[in-house]
C-alpha positions as semicolon CSV with decimal commas, in nm:
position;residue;x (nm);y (nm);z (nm)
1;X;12,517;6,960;7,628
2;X;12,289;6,954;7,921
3;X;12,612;6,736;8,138
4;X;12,824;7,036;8,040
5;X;12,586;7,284;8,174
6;X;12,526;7,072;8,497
7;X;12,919;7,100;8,499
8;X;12,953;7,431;8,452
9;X;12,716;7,526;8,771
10;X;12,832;7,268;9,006
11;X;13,172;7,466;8,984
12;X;13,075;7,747;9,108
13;X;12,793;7,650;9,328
14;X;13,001;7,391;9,530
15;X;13,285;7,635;9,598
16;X;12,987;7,900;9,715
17;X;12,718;7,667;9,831
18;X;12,654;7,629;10,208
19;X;12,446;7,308;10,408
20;X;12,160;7,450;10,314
21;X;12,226;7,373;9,893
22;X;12,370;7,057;9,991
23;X;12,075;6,857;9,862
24;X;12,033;7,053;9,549
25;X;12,410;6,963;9,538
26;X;12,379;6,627;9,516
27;X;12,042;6,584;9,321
28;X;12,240;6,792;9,041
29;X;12,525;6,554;9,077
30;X;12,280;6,238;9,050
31;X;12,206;6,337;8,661
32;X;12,539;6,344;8,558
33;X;12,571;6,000;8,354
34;X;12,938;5,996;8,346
35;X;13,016;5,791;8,664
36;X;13,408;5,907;8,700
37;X;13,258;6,246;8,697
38;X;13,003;6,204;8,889
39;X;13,242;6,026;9,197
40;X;13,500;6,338;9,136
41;X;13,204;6,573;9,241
42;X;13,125;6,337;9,524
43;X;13,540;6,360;9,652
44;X;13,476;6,766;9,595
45;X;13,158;6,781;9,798
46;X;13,267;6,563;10,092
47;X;13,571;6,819;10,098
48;X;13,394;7,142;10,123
49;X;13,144;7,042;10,343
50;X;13,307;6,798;10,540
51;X;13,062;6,511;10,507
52;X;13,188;6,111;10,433
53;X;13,166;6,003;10,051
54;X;12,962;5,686;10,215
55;X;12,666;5,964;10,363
56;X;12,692;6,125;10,029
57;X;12,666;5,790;9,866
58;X;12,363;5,722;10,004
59;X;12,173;6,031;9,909
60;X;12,250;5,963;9,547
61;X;12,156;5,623;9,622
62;X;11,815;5,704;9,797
63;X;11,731;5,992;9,524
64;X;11,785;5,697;9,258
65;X;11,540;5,479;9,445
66;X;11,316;5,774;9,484
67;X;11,310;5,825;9,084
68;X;11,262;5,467;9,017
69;X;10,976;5,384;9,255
70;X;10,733;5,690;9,275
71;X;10,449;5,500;9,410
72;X;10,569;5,522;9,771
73;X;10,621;5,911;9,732
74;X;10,334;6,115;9,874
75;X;10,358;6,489;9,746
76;X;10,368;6,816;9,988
77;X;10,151;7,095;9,891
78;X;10,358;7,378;9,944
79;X;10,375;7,768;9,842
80;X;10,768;7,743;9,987
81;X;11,079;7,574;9,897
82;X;11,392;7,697;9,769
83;X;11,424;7,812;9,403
84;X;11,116;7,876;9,414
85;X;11,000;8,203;9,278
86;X;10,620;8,246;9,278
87;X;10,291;8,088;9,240
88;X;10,119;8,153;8,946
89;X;9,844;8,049;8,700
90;X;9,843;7,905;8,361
91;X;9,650;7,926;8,039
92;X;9,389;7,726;8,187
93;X;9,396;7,895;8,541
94;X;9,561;7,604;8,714
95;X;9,817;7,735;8,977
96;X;10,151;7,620;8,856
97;X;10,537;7,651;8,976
98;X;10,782;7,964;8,846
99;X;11,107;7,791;8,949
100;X;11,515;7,937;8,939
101;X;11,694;7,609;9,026
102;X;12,004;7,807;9,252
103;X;12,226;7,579;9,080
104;X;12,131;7,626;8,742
105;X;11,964;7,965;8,722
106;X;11,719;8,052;8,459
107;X;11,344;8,050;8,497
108;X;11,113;7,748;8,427
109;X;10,719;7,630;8,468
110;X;10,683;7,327;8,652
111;X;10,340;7,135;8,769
112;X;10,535;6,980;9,085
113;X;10,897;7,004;9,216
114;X;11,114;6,787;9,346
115;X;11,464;6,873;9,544
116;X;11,616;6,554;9,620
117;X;11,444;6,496;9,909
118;X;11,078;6,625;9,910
119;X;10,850;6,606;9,589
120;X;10,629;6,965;9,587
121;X;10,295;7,049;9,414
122;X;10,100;7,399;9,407
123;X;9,816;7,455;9,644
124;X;9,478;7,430;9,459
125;X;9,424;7,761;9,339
126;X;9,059;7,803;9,514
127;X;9,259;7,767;9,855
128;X;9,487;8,086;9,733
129;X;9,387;8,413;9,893
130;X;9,537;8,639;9,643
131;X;9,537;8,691;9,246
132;X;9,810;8,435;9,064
133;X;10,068;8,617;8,797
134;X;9,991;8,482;8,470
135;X;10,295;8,223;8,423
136;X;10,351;8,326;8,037
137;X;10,316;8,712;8,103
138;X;10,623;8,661;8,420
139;X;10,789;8,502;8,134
140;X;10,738;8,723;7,847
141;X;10,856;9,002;8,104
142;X;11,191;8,824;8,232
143;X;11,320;8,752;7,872
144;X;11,396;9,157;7,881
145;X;11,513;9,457;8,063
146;X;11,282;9,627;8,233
147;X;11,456;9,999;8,306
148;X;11,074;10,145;8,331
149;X;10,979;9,940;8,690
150;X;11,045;10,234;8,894
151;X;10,879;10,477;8,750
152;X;10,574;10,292;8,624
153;X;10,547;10,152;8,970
154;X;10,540;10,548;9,176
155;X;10,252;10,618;8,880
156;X;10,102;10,323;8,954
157;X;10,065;10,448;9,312
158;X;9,981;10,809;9,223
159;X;9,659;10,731;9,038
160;X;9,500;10,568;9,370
161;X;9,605;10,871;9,631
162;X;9,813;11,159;9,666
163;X;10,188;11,107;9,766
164;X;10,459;11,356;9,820
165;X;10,759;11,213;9,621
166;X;10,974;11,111;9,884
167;X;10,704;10,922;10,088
168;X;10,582;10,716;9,670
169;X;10,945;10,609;9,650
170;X;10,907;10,476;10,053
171;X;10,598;10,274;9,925
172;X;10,772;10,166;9,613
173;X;11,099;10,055;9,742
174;X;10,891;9,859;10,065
175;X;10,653;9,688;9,732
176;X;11,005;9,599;9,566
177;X;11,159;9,476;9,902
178;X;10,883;9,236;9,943
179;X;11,021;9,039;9,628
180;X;11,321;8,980;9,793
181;X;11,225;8,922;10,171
182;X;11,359;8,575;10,177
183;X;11,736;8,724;10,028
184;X;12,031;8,597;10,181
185;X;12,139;9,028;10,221
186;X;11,787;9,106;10,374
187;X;11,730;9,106;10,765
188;X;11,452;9,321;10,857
189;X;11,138;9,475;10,635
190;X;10,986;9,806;10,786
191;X;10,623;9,838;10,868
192;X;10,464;10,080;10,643
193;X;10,218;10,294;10,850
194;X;9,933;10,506;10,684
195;X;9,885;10,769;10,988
196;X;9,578;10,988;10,892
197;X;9,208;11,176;10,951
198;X;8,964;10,950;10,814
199;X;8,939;10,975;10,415
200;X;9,265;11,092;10,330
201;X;9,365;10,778;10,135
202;X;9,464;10,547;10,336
203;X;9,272;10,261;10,265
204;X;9,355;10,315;9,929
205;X;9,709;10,341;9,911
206;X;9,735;10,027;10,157
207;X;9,553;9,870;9,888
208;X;9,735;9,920;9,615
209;X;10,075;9,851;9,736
210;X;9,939;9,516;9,882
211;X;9,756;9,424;9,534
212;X;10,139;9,526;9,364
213;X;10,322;9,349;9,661
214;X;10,473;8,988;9,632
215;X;10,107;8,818;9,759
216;X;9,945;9,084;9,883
217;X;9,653;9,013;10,138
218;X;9,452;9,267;10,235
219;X;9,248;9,199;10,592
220;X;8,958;9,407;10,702
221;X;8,982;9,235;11,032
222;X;9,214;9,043;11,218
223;X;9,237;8,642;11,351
224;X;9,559;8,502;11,536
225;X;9,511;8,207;11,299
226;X;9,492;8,386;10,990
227;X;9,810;8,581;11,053
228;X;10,013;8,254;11,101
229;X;9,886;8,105;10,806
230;X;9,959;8,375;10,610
231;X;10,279;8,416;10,735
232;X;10,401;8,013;10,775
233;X;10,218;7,877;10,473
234;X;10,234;8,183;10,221
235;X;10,509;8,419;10,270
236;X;10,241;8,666;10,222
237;X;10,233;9,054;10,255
238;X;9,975;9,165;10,453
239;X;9,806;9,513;10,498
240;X;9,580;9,591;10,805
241;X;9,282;9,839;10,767
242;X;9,093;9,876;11,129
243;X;9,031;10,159;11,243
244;X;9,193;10,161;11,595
245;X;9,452;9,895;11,471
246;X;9,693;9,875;11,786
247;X;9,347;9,774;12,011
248;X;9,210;9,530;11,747
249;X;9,564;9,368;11,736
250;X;9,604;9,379;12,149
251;X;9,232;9,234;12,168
252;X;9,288;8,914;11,933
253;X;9,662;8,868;12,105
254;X;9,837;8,933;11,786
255;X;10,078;9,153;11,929
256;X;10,389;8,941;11,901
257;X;10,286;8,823;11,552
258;X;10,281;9,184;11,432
259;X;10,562;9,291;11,645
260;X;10,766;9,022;11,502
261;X;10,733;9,049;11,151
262;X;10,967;9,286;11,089
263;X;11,257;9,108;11,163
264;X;11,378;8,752;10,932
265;X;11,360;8,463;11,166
266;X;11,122;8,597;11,397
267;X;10,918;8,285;11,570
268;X;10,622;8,270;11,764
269;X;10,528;7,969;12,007
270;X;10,162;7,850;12,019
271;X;10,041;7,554;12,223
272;X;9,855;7,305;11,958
273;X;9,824;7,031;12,172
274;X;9,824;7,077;12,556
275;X;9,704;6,674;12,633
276;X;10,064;6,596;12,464
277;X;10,238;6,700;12,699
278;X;10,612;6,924;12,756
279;X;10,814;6,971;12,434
280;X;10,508;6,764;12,262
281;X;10,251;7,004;12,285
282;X;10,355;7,296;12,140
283;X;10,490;7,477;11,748
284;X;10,714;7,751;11,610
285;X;10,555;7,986;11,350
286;X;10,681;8,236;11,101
287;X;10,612;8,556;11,176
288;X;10,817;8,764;10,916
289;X;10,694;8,932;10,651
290;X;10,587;9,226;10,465
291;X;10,337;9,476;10,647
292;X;10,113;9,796;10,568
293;X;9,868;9,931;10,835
294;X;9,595;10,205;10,843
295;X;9,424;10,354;11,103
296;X;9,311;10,604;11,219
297;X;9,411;10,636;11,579
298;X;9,796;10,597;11,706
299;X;9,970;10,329;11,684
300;X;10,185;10,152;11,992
301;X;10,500;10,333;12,076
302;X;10,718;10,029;12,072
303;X;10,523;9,919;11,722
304;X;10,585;10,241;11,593
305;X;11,011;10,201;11,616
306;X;10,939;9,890;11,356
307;X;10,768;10,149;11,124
308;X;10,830;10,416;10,867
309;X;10,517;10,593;10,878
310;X;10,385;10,778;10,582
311;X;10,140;11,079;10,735
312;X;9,865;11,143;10,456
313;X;9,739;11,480;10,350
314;X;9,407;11,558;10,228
315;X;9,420;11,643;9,827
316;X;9,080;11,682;9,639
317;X;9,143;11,516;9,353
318;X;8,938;11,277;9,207
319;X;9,152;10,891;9,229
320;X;9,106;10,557;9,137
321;X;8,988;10,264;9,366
322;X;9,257;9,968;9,372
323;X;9,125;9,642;9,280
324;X;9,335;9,327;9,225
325;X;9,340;9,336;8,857
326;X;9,470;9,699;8,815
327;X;9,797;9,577;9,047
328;X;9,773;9,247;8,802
329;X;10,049;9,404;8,556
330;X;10,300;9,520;8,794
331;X;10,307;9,178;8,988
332;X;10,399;9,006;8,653
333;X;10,670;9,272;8,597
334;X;10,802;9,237;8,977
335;X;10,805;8,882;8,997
336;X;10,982;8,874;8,684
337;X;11,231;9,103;8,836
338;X;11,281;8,878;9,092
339;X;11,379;8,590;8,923
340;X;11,678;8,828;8,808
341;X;11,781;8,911;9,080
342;X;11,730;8,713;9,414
343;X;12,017;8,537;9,384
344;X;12,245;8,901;9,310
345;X;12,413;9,004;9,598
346;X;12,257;9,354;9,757
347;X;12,447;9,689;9,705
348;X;12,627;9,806;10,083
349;X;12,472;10,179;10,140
350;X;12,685;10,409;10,382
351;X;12,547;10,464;10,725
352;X;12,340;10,766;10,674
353;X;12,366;11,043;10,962
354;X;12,064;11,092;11,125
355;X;11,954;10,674;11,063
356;X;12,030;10,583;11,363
357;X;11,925;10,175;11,584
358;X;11,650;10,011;11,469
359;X;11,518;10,314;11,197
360;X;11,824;10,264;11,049
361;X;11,826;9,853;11,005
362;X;11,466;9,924;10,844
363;X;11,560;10,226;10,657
364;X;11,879;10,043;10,476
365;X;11,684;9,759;10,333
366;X;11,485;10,024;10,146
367;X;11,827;10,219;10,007
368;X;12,007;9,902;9,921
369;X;11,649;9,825;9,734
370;X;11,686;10,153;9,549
371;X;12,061;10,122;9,464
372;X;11,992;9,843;9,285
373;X;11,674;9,947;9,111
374;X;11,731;10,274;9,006
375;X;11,977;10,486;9,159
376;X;11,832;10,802;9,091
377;X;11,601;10,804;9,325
378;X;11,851;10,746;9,606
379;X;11,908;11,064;9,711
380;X;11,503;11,136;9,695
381;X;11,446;10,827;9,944
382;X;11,722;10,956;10,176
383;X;11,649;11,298;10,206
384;X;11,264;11,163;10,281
385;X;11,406;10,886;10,516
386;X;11,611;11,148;10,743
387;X;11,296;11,418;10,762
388;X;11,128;11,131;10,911
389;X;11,433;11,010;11,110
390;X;11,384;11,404;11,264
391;X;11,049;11,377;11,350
392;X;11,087;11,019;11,545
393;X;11,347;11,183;11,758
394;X;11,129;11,540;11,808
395;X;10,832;11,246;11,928
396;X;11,118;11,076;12,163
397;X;11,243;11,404;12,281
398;X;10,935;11,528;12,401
399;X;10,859;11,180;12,569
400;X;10,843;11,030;12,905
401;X;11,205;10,927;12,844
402;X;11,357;11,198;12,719
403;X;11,172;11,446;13,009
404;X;11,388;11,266;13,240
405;X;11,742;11,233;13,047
406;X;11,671;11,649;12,971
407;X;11,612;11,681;13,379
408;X;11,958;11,418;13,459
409;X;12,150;11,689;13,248
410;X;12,021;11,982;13,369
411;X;12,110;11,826;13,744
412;X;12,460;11,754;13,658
413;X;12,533;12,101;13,488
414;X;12,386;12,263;13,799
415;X;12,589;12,073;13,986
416;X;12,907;12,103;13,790
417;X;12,935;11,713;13,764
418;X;13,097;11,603;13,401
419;X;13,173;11,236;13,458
420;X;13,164;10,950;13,731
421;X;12,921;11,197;13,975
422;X;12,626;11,111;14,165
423;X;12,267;11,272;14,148
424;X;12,012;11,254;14,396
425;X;11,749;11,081;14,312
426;X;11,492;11,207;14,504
427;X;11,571;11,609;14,361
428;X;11,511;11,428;14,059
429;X;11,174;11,295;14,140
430;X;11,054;11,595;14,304
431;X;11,180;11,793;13,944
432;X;10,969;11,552;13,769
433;X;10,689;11,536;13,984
434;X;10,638;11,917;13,963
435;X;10,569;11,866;13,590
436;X;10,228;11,669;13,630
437;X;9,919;11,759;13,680
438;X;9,811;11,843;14,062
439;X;9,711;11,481;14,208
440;X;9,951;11,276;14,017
441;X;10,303;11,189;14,119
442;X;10,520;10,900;14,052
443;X;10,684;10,700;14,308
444;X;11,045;10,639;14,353
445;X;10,980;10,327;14,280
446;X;10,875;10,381;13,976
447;X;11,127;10,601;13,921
448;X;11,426;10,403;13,980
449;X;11,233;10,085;13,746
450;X;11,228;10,330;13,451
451;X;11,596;10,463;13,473
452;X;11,675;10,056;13,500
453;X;11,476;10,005;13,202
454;X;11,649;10,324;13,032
455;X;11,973;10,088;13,117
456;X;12,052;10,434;13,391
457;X;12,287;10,292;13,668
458;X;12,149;10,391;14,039
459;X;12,388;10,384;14,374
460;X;12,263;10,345;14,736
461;X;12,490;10,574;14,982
462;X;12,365;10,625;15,341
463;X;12,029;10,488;15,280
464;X;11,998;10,752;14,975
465;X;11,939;10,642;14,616
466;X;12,180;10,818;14,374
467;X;12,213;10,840;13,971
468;X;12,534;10,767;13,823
469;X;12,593;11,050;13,577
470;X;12,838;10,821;13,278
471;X;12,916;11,082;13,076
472;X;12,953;10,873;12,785
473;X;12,610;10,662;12,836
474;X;12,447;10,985;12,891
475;X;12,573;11,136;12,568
476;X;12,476;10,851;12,378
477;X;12,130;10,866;12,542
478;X;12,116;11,225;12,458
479;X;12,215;11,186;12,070
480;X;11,942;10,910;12,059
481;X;11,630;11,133;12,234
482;X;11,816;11,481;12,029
483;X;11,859;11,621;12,349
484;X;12,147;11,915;12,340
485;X;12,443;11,748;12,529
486;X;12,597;12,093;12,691
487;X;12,980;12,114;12,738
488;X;12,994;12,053;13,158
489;X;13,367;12,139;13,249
490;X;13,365;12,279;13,568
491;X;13,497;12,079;13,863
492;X;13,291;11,775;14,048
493;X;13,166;11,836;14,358
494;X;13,308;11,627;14,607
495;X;12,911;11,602;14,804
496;X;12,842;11,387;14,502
497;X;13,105;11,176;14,525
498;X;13,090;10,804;14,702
């Protein structure tokens, strides 16, 4: 019965699998007893991924030698591998194993793992920084539909702060994306930022989505180190509650960690061991990974297009303080649901007008997340997710940026230039200059670095710097800072022309 089931899966997860199953492949093939069968999946596999029967051969071999003589095998403690689906405790409060096998499916309890290759045990669970599921509870909740998560989750949230709707289904579809961060569908997780007075609920609401997020950390303070670990050895979500956050970061030269974990396969490079010498001396760390952060002064402009920011009002009401425990339940429920469904492929969403670059690789994540949780709120998150979408490009407008792509387009409808003209530079400058305050002007140096940076082509002609006015770059510019693009159909000058 069990051969049959083997079987069955090896079907279909051969003709889906990719390199990266191989090994699960082949340790599934190495219990099949039947050895015709067992040397038809080994002609099968060799086909699809193009490896020799002999290679093949020899993994079966060296898995058999692996079972058969344990005493050389020295077990990884690890928090990661795949099938792997959380971390949890037991009746006894020993951390134990949740696996789904990708071949096989299900969900099981296992003390250590093995994947062919590697044999895995848990961490101990004093060297754990957050509160373990209980293994039976994850259990009890995966052998039934859970239609409720949704909803219980948003009043979950509601009884620590006060949320407009839109913005609790933001926090609760970021809480369920964190469940599925390592899905083969999901590229980038968006940075939840609490922007607020102090007391508002910040602290509070970071909190609680941490202590209901998949290993929610919450850090007072902030160490390079700690980041890393959390991030390389955990997979953990993180929230950040300083005060002037972007200066705390900048000051402990975490900026590239926190900039970077936004985005699946972000790495950072840290020298461990200078005396070693080139190639030697240094590591790769994960950086990816869910992210809340409070504070109470601005946040970095270039952090801030890797966030969806949640502005806090102040409500009177009397709320609850988050503590571990109270976020205890919904954990269970969540990693239940994602046993169920990290290995589902992700709804597609339709590009959303107004989601546009980088707000709209963060902002689809979280609509895919709600298609497949509950469709109803969809429409909620969107509406929510393009009010904010309005006010990013309001903040851009009224930018350093979009001051000088407003002043480019008011020189080329003076000057009756609609595509392929040139505009002086330095008319632009002096434009721009007359817009500070008396005793502070920016160079043309400066100047012509900026329009580089803002990809704006420049021309020299007699010693004279020129801007190239593309019609169709500065249109696109123009949707992007929602500057009014105004119809310039008049005829070119020919002074403007090379």
């Amino acid at each position: 019965m069990e051969e049959s089931k083997n079987q069955q899966s090896l079907d279909g997860f051969i003709s889906k699998g990719s390199p990266s199953t191989l090994p699960l492949i082949i340790q599934t093939i190495a219990t099949l007893e039947d050895p015709l069968l067992k040397e038809g999946y080994v002609s099968a596999v060799a086909k699809k991924f193009r490896v020799s029967k002999k290679s093949i051969s020899q993994m079966l071999q060296a898995m058999s030698n692996q079972q058969t003589d344990d005493s050389d095998v020295k077990a990884i403690v690890s928090a990661n591998f795949e099938g792997l689906i959380d971390l949890t405790s037991d009746n006894q409060g020993n951390a134990v194993f949740l696996v789904s096998p990708p071949l096989i499916g299900g969900l099981e309890q296992h003390y250590s793992w093995s994947d062919g290759i590697n044999d895995f045990v848990p961490p101990s669970i004093d060297k754990i920084p957050f509160l373990l599921p209980r293994a039976q509870e994850v259990l009890n909740h995966y052998s039934h539909d859970d239609k409720e998560l949704m909803p219980d989750l948003l009043k979950y949230l509601l009884r620590f702060c006060y949320l407009r709707d839109g913005q609790a289904i933001i926090v609760a579809s970021a809480i369920f994306a964190s469940y599925l961060q390592d899905h083969t569908d999901i590229h980038y997780l968006p940075i939840i930022s609490l922007v607020a007075e102090p007391a508002h609920g910040k602290s509070r609401l970071g909190k609680a989505a941490a202590y209901a997020s998949y290993r929610g950390v919450v850090l007072n303070g902030i160490r390079e180190a700690h980041i890393i670990r959390l991030a390389e050895d955990y997979a953990a979500s993180i929230f950040i509650d300083l005060r002037s956050a972007w200066k705390k970061i900048a000051a402990e030269k975490c900026e590239d960690l926190i900039l970077g974990r936004y985005e699946k396969g972000h790495q950072v490079m840290r020298v461990i061991s200078p005396e070693k010498g080139a190639f030697a001396d240094s590591r790769f760390f994960k950086a990816y990974g869910t992210t809340y952060i409070a504070s109470n002064e601005p946040l970095d402009r270039i952090l801030e297009t890797r966030c969806i920011p949640i502005f806090m009002e102040h409500h009177p009401n009397e709320f609850e303080n988050p503590t571990e425990q109270h976020g205890l339940e919904m954990r269970e429920r969540l990693v239940a649901w994602r046993a169920k469904n990290l290995y589902k492929s992700l709804p597609t969403v339709d590009q959303v007008e107004g989601l546009q670059g980088r707000f709209w690789d963060i902002s689809s994540t979280l609509l895919k997340i709600c298609t497949m949780v509950n469709p109803d709120y969809y429409e909620m998150l969107k509406s929510e997710l393009i009010r904010i979408g309005v006010e990013k490009v309001e903040l851009k407008r009224s930018s350093w940026e979009g001051t000088i792509i407003q002043n480019i387009m008011n020189l080329a409808v003076s000057s009756n230039i609609s595509n392929n003209g040139l505009v002086q530079m330095n008319v632009l400058l002096t434009n721009l200059n007359k817009m500070l305050p008396n005793g502070r002007n920016i160079s043309s140096q400066y100047l012509g670095l900026k329009l580089k940076g803002m990809g704006i082509k420049t021309k020299h002609i007699k010693g004279h710097s020129n801007i190239v006015i593309d019609r169709v770059q500065i249109d696109q510019l123009c949707q992007q800072y929602g500057i009014k693009t105004p119809d310039v159909t008049g005829p070119v000058k020919d002074s403007n022309l090379d």
